[in-house]
Amino acid sequence: MNKTATDIANPVLDIQKIRADFPLLEREMNGKPIVFLDSAASSQKPRQVIEAMDEYYRQQHANVHRGVYQLSQEATDAFERARELVRAFINAPTDKEIIFTRGTTEGINLVASSFGRQFLREGDEVIVSHLEHHSNIVPWQLICEQQGASLRVIPVTESGEFDMAAFRELLSDRTKIVAVNHVSNALGTVNPVEEIIREAHARDIPVLLDGAQAIPHMKVDVQELDVDFYAFSGHKMLGPTGIGILYGKSKWLEAMPPYHGGGEMIHTVSFEKTTYAELPHKFEAGTPDIAGAVGLGAAVEYMMEIGPDVIGQHEHSLLEYATAQLLEIEGLKIYGTADNKAGVISFLVEDIHPYDLGTLLDKQGIAVRTGHHCAQPLMDRYGIPGTVRASFAVYNNREDVDKLVAGVKRAVNMLR
Amino acid sequence: MTINEIQDEIIGEFAFFDDWMDKYEYIIELGKDLPLINEQYKTEDHLIKGCQSLVWLHADEKDGKVQFTADSDAIITKGLIALMIRVLSDQEPADIAAADLYFINKIGLQEHLSPTRANGLLSMVKQMKMYGLALQARN
């Protein structure tokens, strides 16, 4: 199912055909055809995903892993098929290591809580970075506080990259886990996670990657990365909201206590002693989001069909095009200037407030994100209240970029 | 003028605009013209923190009427503040506390008062009314 080198060399992307798959792109916003440039917050959904979920509810729904009747078996098959699709998509060794969650946030909370209770002790340290989304800061703060451990932070350079020398100095015998993002949501930096993992593993320290912003835009191979935990969300990768994935190596997942208690995650229950189910069910208490999983499976198939590398190349060409166009606007400054970036541009124009720019773009039918992007420590690092962020997905085209650039110019003229 | 007379006047002014961008052009001008808040009041205890923009609000009482001054770091928020001040400043505390601010819906700018906007404006309006209530109680 993997795309070959030939496909990568000739990324033929029929953008018109792809756009036609996304019903929402047909609508207007404030009387203008919508220009959707906020996919880093949440992507739009192709009809294949919407139809798969619709079909599931119409024809296949029953609770999973329970009934002896045919319908329940069909629902279970659909749910487990989605797990297998995800496994293949990230090349995990076994689907026991694919845990359905509600999203990246829940995946990180699961690891912080379960790994933390088992392995974090007084005086221990957890390493995160200054580039993290709040969802990869706060769960660690909570567990550190509970266990008497502390958080250490990898500083970032002016260009928005990890200070790797500082990272090496932070690594110590007290470090119990390193948790960083693969791609920064606020700046788009693709972080040197291979190096992080290699250096951490040299000291037997596991690494969690927040993959929310990476998985929609590039091929992720968890075995090649040799990463210990990889968390991501369905809704940022063309799938539905409310479903996500935590990949974890069995050796860690086996050693960690359950996160939530309830049905599905048990083997036997008595008031004296409860034994837990095997992986992955041990971490999937209660009735899961079955339709969400089916939708996520359809999203994975959709992305595989195009090819993650082709998607990444398309977005990268939009990024380069947009960067060049935007930089022609006088006074515009891009935040995050690393060489290796995914399809995100964060910018400000002189001292114009992002709220003002975002409001005027909205009125021109252009959806961008404004504010601190749930990365307040990073905004503080740059001494700014926030940025305007345009982010690209597979369905965006150059016309979207042209409209953004024209929209920013018009807004800036009004605000100056 | 009463609070409602001023509101109706603003609604009349905005009726001339049929394009969103023209409307915002006007709001931005209002924002630029908003009299500056005295620097001594741009402090933490006058600050209303929105997630997207910040608002500073100060109230004074003069001859039984409340005088508001305010500022924001975002110019559109400032323009909307200018409208709020035009409606609520120099009014009796009881009238401020009881005011029904219908003009914001009529001119189509209610989205800026939505909690999801988190620009500090909704909290500012609540704060203005609180001042009205507090001064009414004191008098």
XYZ file of C-alpha atoms in Angstrom:
555
model
C 0.000 0.000 0.000
C 3.013 2.273 0.411
C 3.640 4.723 -2.397
C 6.715 3.990 -4.432
C 9.626 6.282 -5.132
C 8.172 6.957 -8.571
C 5.047 8.382 -6.985
C 7.097 10.618 -4.733
C 9.115 11.900 -7.667
C 5.954 12.659 -9.647
C 3.413 13.929 -7.228
C 0.416 14.156 -9.502
C -2.263 15.651 -7.359
C -5.574 16.296 -9.027
C -6.463 19.170 -6.744
C -9.827 19.836 -8.408
C -10.856 16.238 -7.844
C -9.692 16.359 -4.242
C -11.524 19.611 -3.533
C -14.702 18.094 -4.927
C -14.471 15.422 -2.204
C -14.866 18.052 0.551
C -18.487 19.241 0.707
C -17.740 22.033 3.147
C -15.489 23.807 0.664
C -18.596 24.557 -1.397
C -20.059 26.839 1.242
C -19.603 30.535 1.750
C -18.453 32.488 4.782
C -19.676 36.074 5.157
C -20.977 35.958 1.610
C -17.649 34.894 0.088
C -16.540 31.445 -1.087
C -14.701 30.022 1.907
C -10.907 29.982 1.953
C -10.159 27.478 4.689
C -6.670 27.938 6.100
C -7.152 26.608 9.619
C -6.593 22.904 9.092
C -3.952 22.797 11.821
C -6.813 23.452 14.253
C -9.072 20.914 12.561
C -9.219 19.703 8.995
C -12.315 19.383 6.836
C -13.696 15.929 6.015
C -14.002 14.215 2.646
C -17.361 12.663 1.743
C -15.696 9.214 1.979
C -15.328 9.728 5.739
C -18.811 11.174 6.173
C -20.364 8.375 4.139
C -18.464 5.637 5.984
C -19.839 6.899 9.296
C -23.310 7.324 7.873
C -23.234 3.797 6.479
C -21.976 2.431 9.784
C -24.891 3.953 11.707
C -27.419 2.906 9.081
C -26.264 -0.663 8.573
C -23.749 -1.932 11.098
C -24.204 -0.418 14.516
C -24.239 -2.520 17.660
C -21.901 -2.572 20.642
C -18.511 -4.126 20.011
C -16.722 -7.091 21.600
C -19.886 -8.237 23.342
C -22.767 -9.685 21.389
C -22.926 -13.211 20.006
C -25.198 -12.020 17.232
C -24.123 -11.262 13.685
C -24.653 -7.499 13.850
C -22.404 -7.106 16.879
C -19.768 -9.145 15.104
C -20.014 -6.865 12.068
C -19.627 -3.752 14.231
C -16.642 -5.340 15.961
C -15.102 -6.208 12.605
C -15.565 -2.631 11.355
C -14.005 -1.250 14.547
C -11.057 -3.660 14.501
C -10.558 -3.142 10.778
C -10.062 0.575 11.521
C -7.437 -0.340 14.116
C -5.633 -2.464 11.564
C -5.742 0.367 9.002
C -4.150 2.711 11.518
C -1.553 0.096 12.429
C -0.545 -0.268 8.796
C -0.616 3.507 8.292
C 2.019 4.135 10.985
C 3.685 0.747 10.518
C 3.239 -0.413 14.097
C 4.350 -4.033 14.662
C 1.016 -5.165 16.107
C -2.483 -3.780 16.547
C -2.215 -4.505 20.295
C -0.166 -1.314 20.403
C -2.880 0.823 18.777
C -5.124 2.326 21.442
C -8.213 4.292 20.518
C -8.495 7.541 22.467
C -10.566 10.687 22.131
C -7.619 12.534 20.636
C -4.024 13.592 21.165
C -4.841 15.273 24.461
C -6.305 12.103 25.933
C -3.387 10.053 24.622
C -0.871 12.307 26.364
C -2.931 12.379 29.552
C -3.090 8.594 29.489
C 0.686 8.247 29.290
C 1.368 11.056 31.774
C -1.008 9.510 34.284
C -0.286 5.791 33.859
C 3.417 5.976 33.084
C 3.807 8.696 35.706
C 2.154 6.713 38.501
C 4.302 3.694 37.700
C 7.675 5.270 36.966
C 7.859 8.834 38.305
C 9.153 9.341 41.816
C 10.211 12.251 43.975
C 13.109 14.126 42.403
C 12.587 12.627 38.947
C 12.315 14.825 35.876
C 10.204 15.022 32.730
C 11.593 16.892 29.731
C 9.266 18.875 27.462
C 10.063 21.827 25.193
C 9.222 25.508 25.008
C 7.492 24.732 21.700
C 4.749 22.563 23.182
C 0.990 22.878 22.895
C -0.598 23.222 26.341
C -1.784 19.631 25.980
C 1.813 18.437 26.174
C 2.610 20.659 29.160
C -0.307 20.548 31.567
C -0.737 16.735 31.830
C 2.941 16.501 32.826
C 2.612 19.339 35.314
C -0.304 17.529 36.943
C 1.519 14.213 37.309
C 4.793 15.882 38.358
C 2.988 17.694 41.113
C 1.359 14.476 42.254
C 4.577 12.456 42.227
C 6.963 15.145 43.455
C 8.772 15.191 40.122
C 9.633 18.269 38.096
C 9.393 19.549 34.553
C 12.477 20.579 32.560
C 12.076 22.603 29.394
C 14.143 22.509 26.191
C 14.586 26.146 25.109
C 13.915 27.187 21.517
C 16.021 29.415 19.300
C 14.829 32.589 17.562
C 14.007 30.566 14.438
C 11.708 28.321 16.486
C 13.921 25.239 16.755
C 14.988 23.173 19.740
C 18.266 24.187 21.300
C 19.764 20.719 21.027
C 22.855 21.536 23.074
C 20.591 22.573 25.920
C 18.572 19.382 25.484
C 21.711 17.297 25.943
C 22.493 19.153 29.133
C 18.991 18.564 30.467
C 19.251 14.782 29.981
C 20.315 13.140 33.192
C 19.810 10.105 35.406
C 16.802 11.893 36.863
C 15.080 12.096 33.440
C 12.306 9.501 33.265
C 10.626 10.494 29.980
C 10.993 13.036 27.175
C 7.738 14.386 25.681
C 7.928 16.712 22.691
C 5.969 17.503 19.574
C 6.938 16.110 16.192
C 5.724 19.256 14.406
C 4.974 22.538 16.179
C 1.335 23.629 15.919
C 2.171 27.293 16.408
C 5.177 27.646 14.098
C 5.230 24.565 11.881
C 8.787 23.543 12.827
C 9.527 19.896 12.081
C 11.594 18.894 15.090
C 14.672 16.632 15.001
C 12.827 13.834 16.735
C 15.126 11.088 15.421
C 18.022 12.749 17.214
C 15.965 13.293 20.376
C 14.948 9.635 20.422
C 18.478 8.409 19.749
C 19.979 10.480 22.546
C 17.246 9.637 25.025
C 17.473 5.926 24.218
C 21.225 6.010 24.768
C 20.264 6.604 28.402
C 17.302 4.195 28.340
C 14.836 7.060 28.547
C 11.561 6.606 26.650
C 10.185 9.303 24.335
C 6.608 10.380 23.694
C 5.875 12.330 20.536
C 2.853 14.568 20.130
C 2.169 13.754 16.492
C -1.032 15.784 16.072
C 0.530 18.175 13.547
C 2.818 15.649 11.875
C 0.574 12.753 10.950
C -1.673 14.761 8.572
C 1.323 15.947 6.581
C 3.979 13.247 6.336
C 4.690 9.550 6.406
C 5.139 8.466 10.009
C 6.746 5.094 10.669
C 6.825 4.376 14.390
C 9.286 1.488 13.999
C 11.701 3.511 11.944
C 11.455 6.328 14.505
C 11.774 3.739 17.293
C 9.492 6.018 19.299
C 7.980 4.718 22.550
C 4.661 6.584 22.436
C 3.064 8.450 19.548
C -0.230 10.313 20.064
C -2.412 11.895 17.393
C -5.961 13.001 16.582
C -8.378 11.903 13.889
C -9.908 15.307 13.307
C -6.698 16.931 12.110
C -6.118 14.196 9.511
C -9.420 14.382 7.611
C -11.169 12.108 10.124
C -13.955 12.790 12.606
C -13.701 14.656 15.909
C -13.658 12.701 19.162
C -11.344 9.908 18.055
C -7.586 9.641 18.261
C -4.785 7.161 18.565
C -2.112 6.396 21.084
C 0.595 4.125 19.792
C 2.743 2.650 22.541
C 5.396 -0.018 22.655
C 4.038 -3.148 24.319
C 6.867 -3.256 26.837
C 5.700 0.074 28.264
C 1.963 -0.454 27.880
C 2.221 -3.842 29.637
C 4.080 -2.259 32.535
C 1.662 0.632 32.970
C -1.491 0.492 35.122
C -4.872 1.103 33.435
C -5.925 4.725 32.961
C -9.715 4.509 33.161
C -11.653 1.723 34.824
C -14.889 0.254 33.510
C -16.279 -2.282 31.129
C -14.248 -3.666 28.250
C -10.905 -3.187 30.041
C -11.310 -6.041 32.521
C -10.668 -9.750 32.479
C -12.528 -10.693 35.632
C -14.071 -8.494 38.280
C -14.772 -9.318 41.886
C -14.861 -7.023 44.881
C -11.654 -8.586 46.137
C -9.612 -8.526 42.957
C -10.054 -7.381 39.385
C -7.779 -8.531 36.604
C -7.339 -6.521 33.484
C -7.855 -7.294 29.843
C -5.039 -7.755 27.374
C -3.734 -4.893 25.246
C -5.132 -2.801 23.711
C -8.416 -3.269 25.606
C -6.782 -2.642 28.961
C -6.681 1.043 27.986
C -10.103 1.201 26.326
C -12.630 1.312 29.135
C -16.284 1.645 28.195
C -18.010 1.629 24.836
C -15.614 3.230 22.389
C -16.379 5.762 19.654
C -17.080 3.046 17.101
C -18.390 5.332 14.369
C -15.433 7.637 14.976
C -13.038 4.737 14.517
C -14.785 3.747 11.288
C -14.498 7.352 10.084
C -10.838 7.481 11.041
C -10.262 4.261 9.116
C -11.864 5.875 6.052
C -9.636 8.942 6.500
C -6.559 6.702 6.639
C -7.656 4.970 3.431
C -8.196 8.344 1.792
C -4.711 9.518 2.767
C -3.108 6.222 1.716
C -4.812 6.492 -1.649
C -3.155 9.860 -2.301
C 0.017 9.009 -0.400
C 1.309 10.855 2.682
C 4.483 11.894 0.854
C 2.507 13.382 -2.031
C 0.322 15.268 0.443
C 3.416 16.559 2.222
C 5.002 17.731 -1.015
C 1.844 19.505 -2.121
C 1.552 21.331 1.189
C 5.213 22.182 1.151
C 4.938 23.795 -2.257
C 2.001 25.857 -0.932
C 4.085 26.794 2.091
C 6.940 28.018 -0.075
C 4.599 29.886 -2.386
C 2.772 31.545 0.528
C 5.991 32.393 2.362
C 7.398 34.198 -0.673
C 4.135 36.065 -1.327
C 3.568 37.099 2.265
C 7.125 38.333 2.765
C 6.496 40.888 0.018
C 4.060 42.636 2.328
C 5.899 45.468 4.024
C 6.359 44.980 7.737
C 5.255 41.339 7.730
C 7.271 39.062 9.966
C 7.052 35.283 9.941
C 7.490 33.499 13.277
C 9.121 30.120 12.854
C 11.788 30.222 10.191
C 13.302 26.768 10.521
C 14.515 25.137 7.314
C 12.346 22.131 7.950
C 8.715 23.203 8.288
C 5.305 21.661 7.713
C 2.420 23.620 6.160
C 2.018 26.316 8.798
C 2.789 30.035 8.554
C 2.566 32.131 11.692
C 2.948 35.850 11.142
C 2.355 39.401 12.324
C 2.384 42.663 10.411
C 4.176 45.455 12.292
C 2.265 46.053 15.514
C -1.134 45.195 14.078
C -3.005 43.012 16.549
C -3.737 39.464 15.331
C -7.360 39.838 16.442
C -7.840 42.774 14.064
C -6.224 41.004 11.153
C -8.176 37.799 11.803
C -11.489 39.672 12.022
C -10.935 41.445 8.703
C -9.839 38.207 7.011
C -12.997 36.515 8.306
C -15.133 39.187 6.658
C -13.383 38.395 3.371
C -14.248 34.717 3.695
C -10.783 33.640 4.873
C -10.552 31.350 7.900
C -7.267 31.607 9.782
C -6.409 31.110 13.415
C -5.443 34.051 15.594
C -4.168 34.117 19.140
C -1.660 32.174 21.146
C -2.459 28.764 19.567
C -2.562 27.106 22.999
C 1.172 27.761 23.250
C 1.348 30.699 25.651
C 4.885 29.971 26.878
C 6.067 30.163 23.266
C 4.293 33.473 22.621
C 5.858 34.812 25.831
C 9.211 33.643 24.506
C 8.760 35.975 21.509
C 7.100 38.696 23.604
C 3.971 38.786 21.420
C 0.266 38.359 22.282
C -0.164 35.816 19.513
C 0.075 35.475 15.771
C -2.083 35.006 12.717
C -1.648 31.435 11.558
C -2.484 30.091 8.133
C -2.205 26.325 7.784
C -2.542 24.119 4.743
C -4.088 20.762 3.997
C -4.271 18.536 0.960
C -7.359 20.400 -0.377
C -5.793 23.865 -0.438
C -4.502 25.382 -3.659
C -2.572 28.418 -4.857
C -5.775 30.360 -5.302
C -6.328 30.054 -1.530
C -2.870 31.527 -0.963
C -3.518 34.350 -3.436
C -6.747 35.213 -1.645
C -4.975 35.158 1.713
C -2.256 37.490 0.490
C -4.779 39.883 -1.078
C -6.894 39.715 2.080
C -3.954 40.518 4.343
C -2.958 43.449 2.114
C -6.454 44.876 2.196
C -6.752 44.446 5.968
C -3.344 45.960 6.618
C -4.239 49.010 4.522
C -7.320 49.534 6.648
C -5.502 49.033 9.942
C -2.412 51.116 9.304
C -29.628 61.809 25.319
C -30.887 58.628 26.908
C -29.122 55.313 26.442
C -31.769 54.156 23.982
C -31.691 57.368 21.985
C -27.949 56.955 21.516
C -28.382 53.313 20.559
C -30.958 54.265 17.913
C -28.622 56.951 16.591
C -25.820 54.383 16.168
C -28.201 51.944 14.459
C -29.085 54.743 12.028
C -25.415 55.437 11.285
C -24.682 51.786 10.590
C -27.698 51.475 8.272
C -25.650 53.283 5.621
C -23.181 50.417 5.327
C -24.116 47.447 3.208
C -20.617 46.002 3.076
C -18.820 44.373 5.999
C -15.520 45.976 5.175
C -17.077 49.474 5.148
C -18.583 48.758 8.528
C -15.201 47.750 9.893
C -13.517 50.722 8.285
C -15.820 52.880 10.415
C -15.201 50.843 13.582
C -11.457 51.119 13.061
C -11.777 54.901 12.734
C -13.762 54.988 15.977
C -11.026 52.920 17.599
C -8.346 55.318 16.459
C -10.372 58.285 17.766
C -11.151 56.780 21.178
C -9.833 59.224 23.790
C -6.880 57.719 25.581
C -7.355 56.233 29.004
C -5.225 57.890 31.628
C -1.980 55.842 31.729
C -2.287 55.507 35.513
C -5.349 53.306 34.984
C -3.654 50.908 32.564
C -2.811 48.622 35.429
C -3.480 45.028 36.347
C -6.570 45.867 38.457
C -8.177 47.705 35.529
C -7.315 44.917 33.115
C -9.922 42.578 31.668
C -8.063 39.643 30.177
C -9.556 38.123 27.080
C -7.909 35.207 25.375
C -7.581 37.187 22.124
C -7.266 40.800 23.205
C -6.898 42.853 26.391
C -9.196 45.599 27.674
C -8.563 48.210 30.348
C -11.583 49.917 31.891
C -11.852 52.762 34.370
C -14.979 54.378 35.826
C -15.363 57.768 37.529
C -18.439 59.399 38.979
C -19.090 63.071 38.228
C -22.288 64.926 39.176
C -24.133 61.658 39.715
C -23.150 60.319 36.318
C -20.619 57.644 35.424
C -17.689 58.474 33.148
C -15.999 55.520 31.498
C -12.585 55.491 29.883
C -11.119 52.371 28.338
C -8.491 51.011 26.027
C -7.561 47.806 24.224
C -4.523 46.410 22.456
C -6.679 45.529 19.413
C -8.078 48.365 17.310
C -11.383 46.679 16.398
C -12.002 45.931 20.059
C -11.185 49.589 20.705
C -13.727 50.709 18.119
C -16.396 48.618 19.779
C -15.348 50.023 23.147
C -15.836 53.514 21.700
C -19.422 52.562 20.814
C -20.061 51.132 24.279
C -18.675 54.214 25.926
C -20.775 56.451 23.708
C -23.856 54.539 24.842
C -23.095 54.083 28.539
C -20.813 56.923 29.569
C -22.238 60.078 31.124
C -25.367 58.222 32.220
C -26.986 57.626 35.622
C -25.747 54.475 37.421
C -29.273 53.035 37.605
C -29.777 53.465 33.863
C -26.452 51.793 33.111
C -27.275 48.847 35.361
C -30.668 48.410 33.699
C -29.554 49.077 30.102
C -30.603 46.650 27.394
C -27.835 46.913 24.805
C -29.839 45.991 21.724
C -27.826 48.104 19.298
C -25.001 45.586 19.046
C -27.340 42.966 17.567
C -29.020 45.491 15.291
C -25.733 46.562 13.726
C -24.660 42.937 13.290
C -21.662 42.944 15.620
C -22.967 40.545 18.270
C -20.254 38.028 17.366
C -17.754 40.258 19.152
C -19.763 39.832 22.342
C -19.814 36.059 22.058
C -17.905 34.251 24.832
C -16.057 32.224 22.190
C -14.468 35.414 20.890
C -12.799 35.920 24.246
C -11.727 39.450 23.340
C -12.575 40.947 26.719
C -15.517 42.929 25.384
C -18.283 40.859 26.958
C -16.532 41.034 30.331
C -16.115 44.781 29.843
C -19.854 45.276 29.332
C -20.551 43.182 32.438
C -18.008 45.265 34.336
C -19.619 48.529 33.172
C -22.973 47.317 34.445
C -21.397 46.245 37.727
C -20.051 49.763 38.185
C -23.583 51.050 37.522
C -25.020 48.691 40.120
C -22.358 49.451 42.710
C -22.713 53.218 42.369
C -26.483 52.949 42.413
C -26.303 51.001 45.670
C -23.869 53.494 47.192
C -25.968 56.513 46.317
